[in-house]
Amino acid sequence: MSLLTIIGLLPLVISILIVAIPGQNIGLIKKVAFVGTTVIAIISILLAIGFDKSDTSLQYVQSNAWIPTFNINYSVGIDGISLVLILLSTILVPIVVLATWHESDSGRWSAKVFYVLILILETMMIGVFAATDLFLFYVFFEAMLIPIYFLIGGYGSGNKSAAAVKFLLYSLFGGLLMLASIIGIYVISGNQIGATFDLAQLATLEIDNQTENFLFLGFFIAFAIKAPLWPFHTWLPDAAKAATPGTSVLLLGVLDKVGTYGMIRFCIQLFPDASKTFTPLIITLAVISIIYGAFMAIGQKDIKGLIAFTSISHFGFITMGIFAMTSQGMSGANLYMVNHGFSTAALFLIAGWMMMRRGSSTISDFGGLQRVTPVMAWTFFIAGMSSLALPGLSSFVSEFLVLVGTYTRYPVAAIIGTLGIILAALYILIPVQKMLHGPTTPGNENLTDLNLREKIAIAPVILVIVLMGFYPKPVLDLINPTSEQVVISAGFSDPVAKVGK
């Protein structure tokens, strides 16, 4: 059994342990969840240490027959891109568990159910980034809807049931389109090389242009909904507002990355010709996402709504970097996925603590927090500056790479995309100014600052944001070789010589 499989199974084992603990022993349930997910995070770091970054082939590979009749296998393996996303997932989960210690206390169901759902979701997140069998990937892709649906609907607030149903319907619609494409490519493989779901073999198929275009769209729409890319984004603001801060971290920090990861792993690598055909359209949609998300964020009065629309703008950058089809753009997009995960986690967690103390998510209800709660104010400030890609913080490097990589092939799109940077300054600096500075808003005078547990939870996130801003090389070393390989396999080469070479 490979180490990758062990990491994927451990959350399920811990969830079984939690089920065995009496429901009234809430403290023990939370401790088991935190210690267990921390151990998984440590093992995943060991997985990264043992990863050969100079080797672009899949590593930690394991393949066993699952449903032999249809040639479906349990096949897993990782390259640099999937490795960093698994690291993102496993590191964020224990942080979420610690940061949201009391989130489950007021939910529809018990704390036991809450942590079991999170642990099942962690297994699905690891599986979806590790699967190298198309059918296995689809199972994880659809199965992870179930825990996140119950986390939103069972532990959220406001119109949580409607938001959960809307999220589920959008995701199921995209999943059905992808299933149709999966069946189509499976049938084609049967006519050419013998029916298979193996990704490496499917990438060798010769498919006529019209069929390839239809198959590509089935995958792309499913991933654009998940990403979320304009105009498939409308489920996100409702889900983000209704979900608890911890669930929002997992939803926007990790699950949405499945969309952009799928564009790289499946849309480009299985359908390179269709990718070329649709690239101009997708670049256009990405630019619209950047500008639309930014303008909508500027107009938000709700903190969680603000963070949700900034994410739509950021996912526009990620999609633009992917379909710029340059090694710099691809590396920037992959790095952006990691950086966005941490900066969004910081924003949602700190915003959640603010809302819990104030009893409101309205931006105008906060003011002068720097005087009353200085630690909470400064951590929110750093997270906000990372979100607008301030030099020295993590998002800057990835956004710079995306824009440079895009400019070399689509200069107009890159120039319009830079407007997103200017707009980001507005949608971050204005609320930061209102919430942190100026006179203390009535009702905030007695707010308490972050406690020790909250400081321990947010400290590693802030540390990653700062370290990645000054020294992103360790992550770039992991993703650069695979990013270049994806661009080459799609039939593209960099338009100009890369900087520094």
PDB file of N, CA, C and O in Angstrom, residues 357-394:
ATOM      1  N   ARG A 357     -17.966  37.658  17.479  1.00  0.00           N
ATOM      2  CA  ARG A 357     -17.891  38.594  18.603  1.00  0.00           C
ATOM      3  C   ARG A 357     -18.927  39.715  18.474  1.00  0.00           C
ATOM      4  O   ARG A 357     -19.527  40.140  19.452  1.00  0.00           O
ATOM      5  N   ARG A 358     -19.113  40.200  17.245  1.00  0.00           N
ATOM      6  CA  ARG A 358     -19.985  41.358  17.026  1.00  0.00           C
ATOM      7  C   ARG A 358     -21.439  40.966  16.790  1.00  0.00           C
ATOM      8  O   ARG A 358     -22.349  41.775  16.998  1.00  0.00           O
ATOM      9  N   GLY A 359     -21.656  39.713  16.350  1.00  0.00           N
ATOM     10  CA  GLY A 359     -23.015  39.277  16.037  1.00  0.00           C
ATOM     11  C   GLY A 359     -23.542  39.872  14.756  1.00  0.00           C
ATOM     12  O   GLY A 359     -24.762  39.980  14.567  1.00  0.00           O
ATOM     13  N   SER A 360     -22.651  40.258  13.869  1.00  0.00           N
ATOM     14  CA  SER A 360     -23.060  40.866  12.599  1.00  0.00           C
ATOM     15  C   SER A 360     -21.994  40.599  11.538  1.00  0.00           C
ATOM     16  O   SER A 360     -20.810  40.483  11.863  1.00  0.00           O
ATOM     17  N   SER A 361     -22.425  40.482  10.290  1.00  0.00           N
ATOM     18  CA  SER A 361     -21.474  40.325   9.184  1.00  0.00           C
ATOM     19  C   SER A 361     -21.463  41.560   8.291  1.00  0.00           C
ATOM     20  O   SER A 361     -20.859  41.559   7.221  1.00  0.00           O
ATOM     21  N   THR A 362     -22.147  42.619   8.721  1.00  0.00           N
ATOM     22  CA  THR A 362     -22.214  43.852   7.931  1.00  0.00           C
ATOM     23  C   THR A 362     -20.952  44.688   8.154  1.00  0.00           C
ATOM     24  O   THR A 362     -20.586  44.977   9.313  1.00  0.00           O
ATOM     25  N   ILE A 363     -20.307  45.087   7.063  1.00  0.00           N
ATOM     26  CA  ILE A 363     -19.026  45.805   7.161  1.00  0.00           C
ATOM     27  C   ILE A 363     -19.167  47.093   7.963  1.00  0.00           C
ATOM     28  O   ILE A 363     -18.302  47.439   8.774  1.00  0.00           O
ATOM     29  N   SER A 364     -20.283  47.799   7.773  1.00  0.00           N
ATOM     30  CA  SER A 364     -20.451  49.100   8.444  1.00  0.00           C
ATOM     31  C   SER A 364     -20.612  48.969   9.957  1.00  0.00           C
ATOM     32  O   SER A 364     -20.516  49.967  10.678  1.00  0.00           O
ATOM     33  N   ASP A 365     -20.867  47.750  10.446  1.00  0.00           N
ATOM     34  CA  ASP A 365     -20.991  47.559  11.891  1.00  0.00           C
ATOM     35  C   ASP A 365     -19.638  47.496  12.586  1.00  0.00           C
ATOM     36  O   ASP A 365     -19.575  47.424  13.825  1.00  0.00           O
ATOM     37  N   PHE A 366     -18.568  47.456  11.789  1.00  0.00           N
ATOM     38  CA  PHE A 366     -17.232  47.399  12.379  1.00  0.00           C
ATOM     39  C   PHE A 366     -16.516  48.732  12.137  1.00  0.00           C
ATOM     40  O   PHE A 366     -16.699  49.372  11.111  1.00  0.00           O
ATOM     41  N   GLY A 367     -15.666  49.100  13.076  1.00  0.00           N
ATOM     42  CA  GLY A 367     -14.892  50.330  12.932  1.00  0.00           C
ATOM     43  C   GLY A 367     -13.963  50.487  14.116  1.00  0.00           C
ATOM     44  O   GLY A 367     -14.327  50.147  15.258  1.00  0.00           O
ATOM     45  N   GLY A 368     -12.725  50.922  13.855  1.00  0.00           N
ATOM     46  CA  GLY A 368     -11.784  51.147  14.934  1.00  0.00           C
ATOM     47  C   GLY A 368     -11.292  49.891  15.615  1.00  0.00           C
ATOM     48  O   GLY A 368     -10.858  49.926  16.775  1.00  0.00           O
ATOM     49  N   LEU A 369     -11.318  48.752  14.909  1.00  0.00           N
ATOM     50  CA  LEU A 369     -10.914  47.494  15.546  1.00  0.00           C
ATOM     51  C   LEU A 369      -9.441  47.491  15.937  1.00  0.00           C
ATOM     52  O   LEU A 369      -9.029  46.748  16.822  1.00  0.00           O
ATOM     53  N   GLN A 370      -8.642  48.307  15.250  1.00  0.00           N
ATOM     54  CA  GLN A 370      -7.208  48.331  15.562  1.00  0.00           C
ATOM     55  C   GLN A 370      -6.962  48.754  17.007  1.00  0.00           C
ATOM     56  O   GLN A 370      -5.999  48.313  17.622  1.00  0.00           O
ATOM     57  N   ARG A 371      -7.839  49.606  17.556  1.00  0.00           N
ATOM     58  CA  ARG A 371      -7.668  50.048  18.943  1.00  0.00           C
ATOM     59  C   ARG A 371      -8.173  48.985  19.929  1.00  0.00           C
ATOM     60  O   ARG A 371      -7.592  48.795  20.999  1.00  0.00           O
ATOM     61  N   VAL A 372      -9.249  48.323  19.546  1.00  0.00           N
ATOM     62  CA  VAL A 372      -9.909  47.404  20.484  1.00  0.00           C
ATOM     63  C   VAL A 372      -9.314  45.999  20.417  1.00  0.00           C
ATOM     64  O   VAL A 372      -9.059  45.366  21.446  1.00  0.00           O
ATOM     65  N   THR A 373      -9.090  45.504  19.209  1.00  0.00           N
ATOM     66  CA  THR A 373      -8.594  44.135  19.019  1.00  0.00           C
ATOM     67  C   THR A 373      -7.406  44.180  18.047  1.00  0.00           C
ATOM     68  O   THR A 373      -7.538  43.785  16.884  1.00  0.00           O
ATOM     69  N   PRO A 374      -6.240  44.638  18.511  1.00  0.00           N
ATOM     70  CA  PRO A 374      -5.113  44.869  17.592  1.00  0.00           C
ATOM     71  C   PRO A 374      -4.599  43.613  16.882  1.00  0.00           C
ATOM     72  O   PRO A 374      -4.274  43.676  15.686  1.00  0.00           O
ATOM     73  N   VAL A 375      -4.530  42.477  17.568  1.00  0.00           N
ATOM     74  CA  VAL A 375      -4.015  41.262  16.908  1.00  0.00           C
ATOM     75  C   VAL A 375      -4.963  40.828  15.793  1.00  0.00           C
ATOM     76  O   VAL A 375      -4.537  40.506  14.677  1.00  0.00           O
ATOM     77  N   MET A 376      -6.247  40.820  16.084  1.00  0.00           N
ATOM     78  CA  MET A 376      -7.224  40.433  15.067  1.00  0.00           C
ATOM     79  C   MET A 376      -7.192  41.417  13.893  1.00  0.00           C
ATOM     80  O   MET A 376      -7.271  41.023  12.725  1.00  0.00           O
ATOM     81  N   ALA A 377      -7.046  42.696  14.191  1.00  0.00           N
ATOM     82  CA  ALA A 377      -7.021  43.716  13.131  1.00  0.00           C
ATOM     83  C   ALA A 377      -5.790  43.541  12.241  1.00  0.00           C
ATOM     84  O   ALA A 377      -5.888  43.618  11.013  1.00  0.00           O
ATOM     85  N   TRP A 378      -4.623  43.307  12.845  1.00  0.00           N
ATOM     86  CA  TRP A 378      -3.402  43.197  12.043  1.00  0.00           C
ATOM     87  C   TRP A 378      -3.378  41.914  11.202  1.00  0.00           C
ATOM     88  O   TRP A 378      -2.890  41.917  10.063  1.00  0.00           O
ATOM     89  N   THR A 379      -3.882  40.809  11.748  1.00  0.00           N
ATOM     90  CA  THR A 379      -3.929  39.594  10.942  1.00  0.00           C
ATOM     91  C   THR A 379      -4.902  39.757   9.773  1.00  0.00           C
ATOM     92  O   THR A 379      -4.637  39.279   8.670  1.00  0.00           O
ATOM     93  N   PHE A 380      -6.022  40.444  10.022  1.00  0.00           N
ATOM     94  CA  PHE A 380      -6.963  40.702   8.921  1.00  0.00           C
ATOM     95  C   PHE A 380      -6.320  41.608   7.873  1.00  0.00           C
ATOM     96  O   PHE A 380      -6.509  41.433   6.667  1.00  0.00           O
ATOM     97  N   PHE A 381      -5.534  42.568   8.342  1.00  0.00           N
ATOM     98  CA  PHE A 381      -4.853  43.481   7.417  1.00  0.00           C
ATOM     99  C   PHE A 381      -3.866  42.711   6.514  1.00  0.00           C
ATOM    100  O   PHE A 381      -3.838  42.908   5.298  1.00  0.00           O
ATOM    101  N   ILE A 382      -3.065  41.824   7.122  1.00  0.00           N
ATOM    102  CA  ILE A 382      -2.100  41.050   6.324  1.00  0.00           C
ATOM    103  C   ILE A 382      -2.821  40.157   5.321  1.00  0.00           C
ATOM    104  O   ILE A 382      -2.421  40.062   4.147  1.00  0.00           O
ATOM    105  N   ALA A 383      -3.893  39.495   5.767  1.00  0.00           N
ATOM    106  CA  ALA A 383      -4.651  38.641   4.857  1.00  0.00           C
ATOM    107  C   ALA A 383      -5.246  39.456   3.710  1.00  0.00           C
ATOM    108  O   ALA A 383      -5.247  39.027   2.545  1.00  0.00           O
ATOM    109  N   GLY A 384      -5.746  40.653   4.030  1.00  0.00           N
ATOM    110  CA  GLY A 384      -6.311  41.511   2.993  1.00  0.00           C
ATOM    111  C   GLY A 384      -5.263  41.982   2.006  1.00  0.00           C
ATOM    112  O   GLY A 384      -5.488  41.996   0.792  1.00  0.00           O
ATOM    113  N   MET A 385      -4.090  42.355   2.518  1.00  0.00           N
ATOM    114  CA  MET A 385      -3.010  42.796   1.618  1.00  0.00           C
ATOM    115  C   MET A 385      -2.543  41.648   0.729  1.00  0.00           C
ATOM    116  O   MET A 385      -2.186  41.853  -0.434  1.00  0.00           O
ATOM    117  N   SER A 386      -2.548  40.431   1.256  1.00  0.00           N
ATOM    118  CA  SER A 386      -2.203  39.278   0.415  1.00  0.00           C
ATOM    119  C   SER A 386      -3.244  39.082  -0.670  1.00  0.00           C
ATOM    120  O   SER A 386      -2.914  38.766  -1.819  1.00  0.00           O
ATOM    121  N   SER A 387      -4.504  39.298  -0.337  1.00  0.00           N
ATOM    122  CA  SER A 387      -5.575  39.132  -1.320  1.00  0.00           C
ATOM    123  C   SER A 387      -5.443  40.113  -2.471  1.00  0.00           C
ATOM    124  O   SER A 387      -5.772  39.795  -3.617  1.00  0.00           O
ATOM    125  N   LEU A 388      -4.947  41.333  -2.197  1.00  0.00           N
ATOM    126  CA  LEU A 388      -4.771  42.309  -3.283  1.00  0.00           C
ATOM    127  C   LEU A 388      -3.385  42.194  -3.916  1.00  0.00           C
ATOM    128  O   LEU A 388      -2.982  43.035  -4.720  1.00  0.00           O
ATOM    129  N   ALA A 389      -2.643  41.133  -3.528  1.00  0.00           N
ATOM    130  CA  ALA A 389      -1.346  40.825  -4.146  1.00  0.00           C
ATOM    131  C   ALA A 389      -0.312  41.914  -3.901  1.00  0.00           C
ATOM    132  O   ALA A 389       0.385  42.347  -4.820  1.00  0.00           O
ATOM    133  N   LEU A 390      -0.194  42.346  -2.651  1.00  0.00           N
ATOM    134  CA  LEU A 390       0.839  43.322  -2.293  1.00  0.00           C
ATOM    135  C   LEU A 390       2.211  42.654  -2.386  1.00  0.00           C
ATOM    136  O   LEU A 390       2.395  41.532  -1.900  1.00  0.00           O
ATOM    137  N   PRO A 391       3.209  43.292  -3.026  1.00  0.00           N
ATOM    138  CA  PRO A 391       4.559  42.708  -3.085  1.00  0.00           C
ATOM    139  C   PRO A 391       5.070  42.365  -1.690  1.00  0.00           C
ATOM    140  O   PRO A 391       4.928  43.141  -0.747  1.00  0.00           O
ATOM    141  N   GLY A 392       5.688  41.182  -1.574  1.00  0.00           N
ATOM    142  CA  GLY A 392       6.165  40.715  -0.285  1.00  0.00           C
ATOM    143  C   GLY A 392       5.223  39.724   0.370  1.00  0.00           C
ATOM    144  O   GLY A 392       5.584  39.076   1.345  1.00  0.00           O
ATOM    145  N   LEU A 393       4.014  39.605  -0.180  1.00  0.00           N
ATOM    146  CA  LEU A 393       3.064  38.612   0.318  1.00  0.00           C
ATOM    147  C   LEU A 393       2.747  37.613  -0.805  1.00  0.00           C
ATOM    148  O   LEU A 393       2.995  37.875  -1.985  1.00  0.00           O
ATOM    149  N   SER A 394       2.208  36.473  -0.431  1.00  0.00           N
ATOM    150  CA  SER A 394       2.213  35.303  -1.317  1.00  0.00           C
ATOM    151  C   SER A 394       1.541  35.517  -2.677  1.00  0.00           C
ATOM    152  O   SER A 394       2.065  35.073  -3.698  1.00  0.00           O
TER     153      SER A 394
END
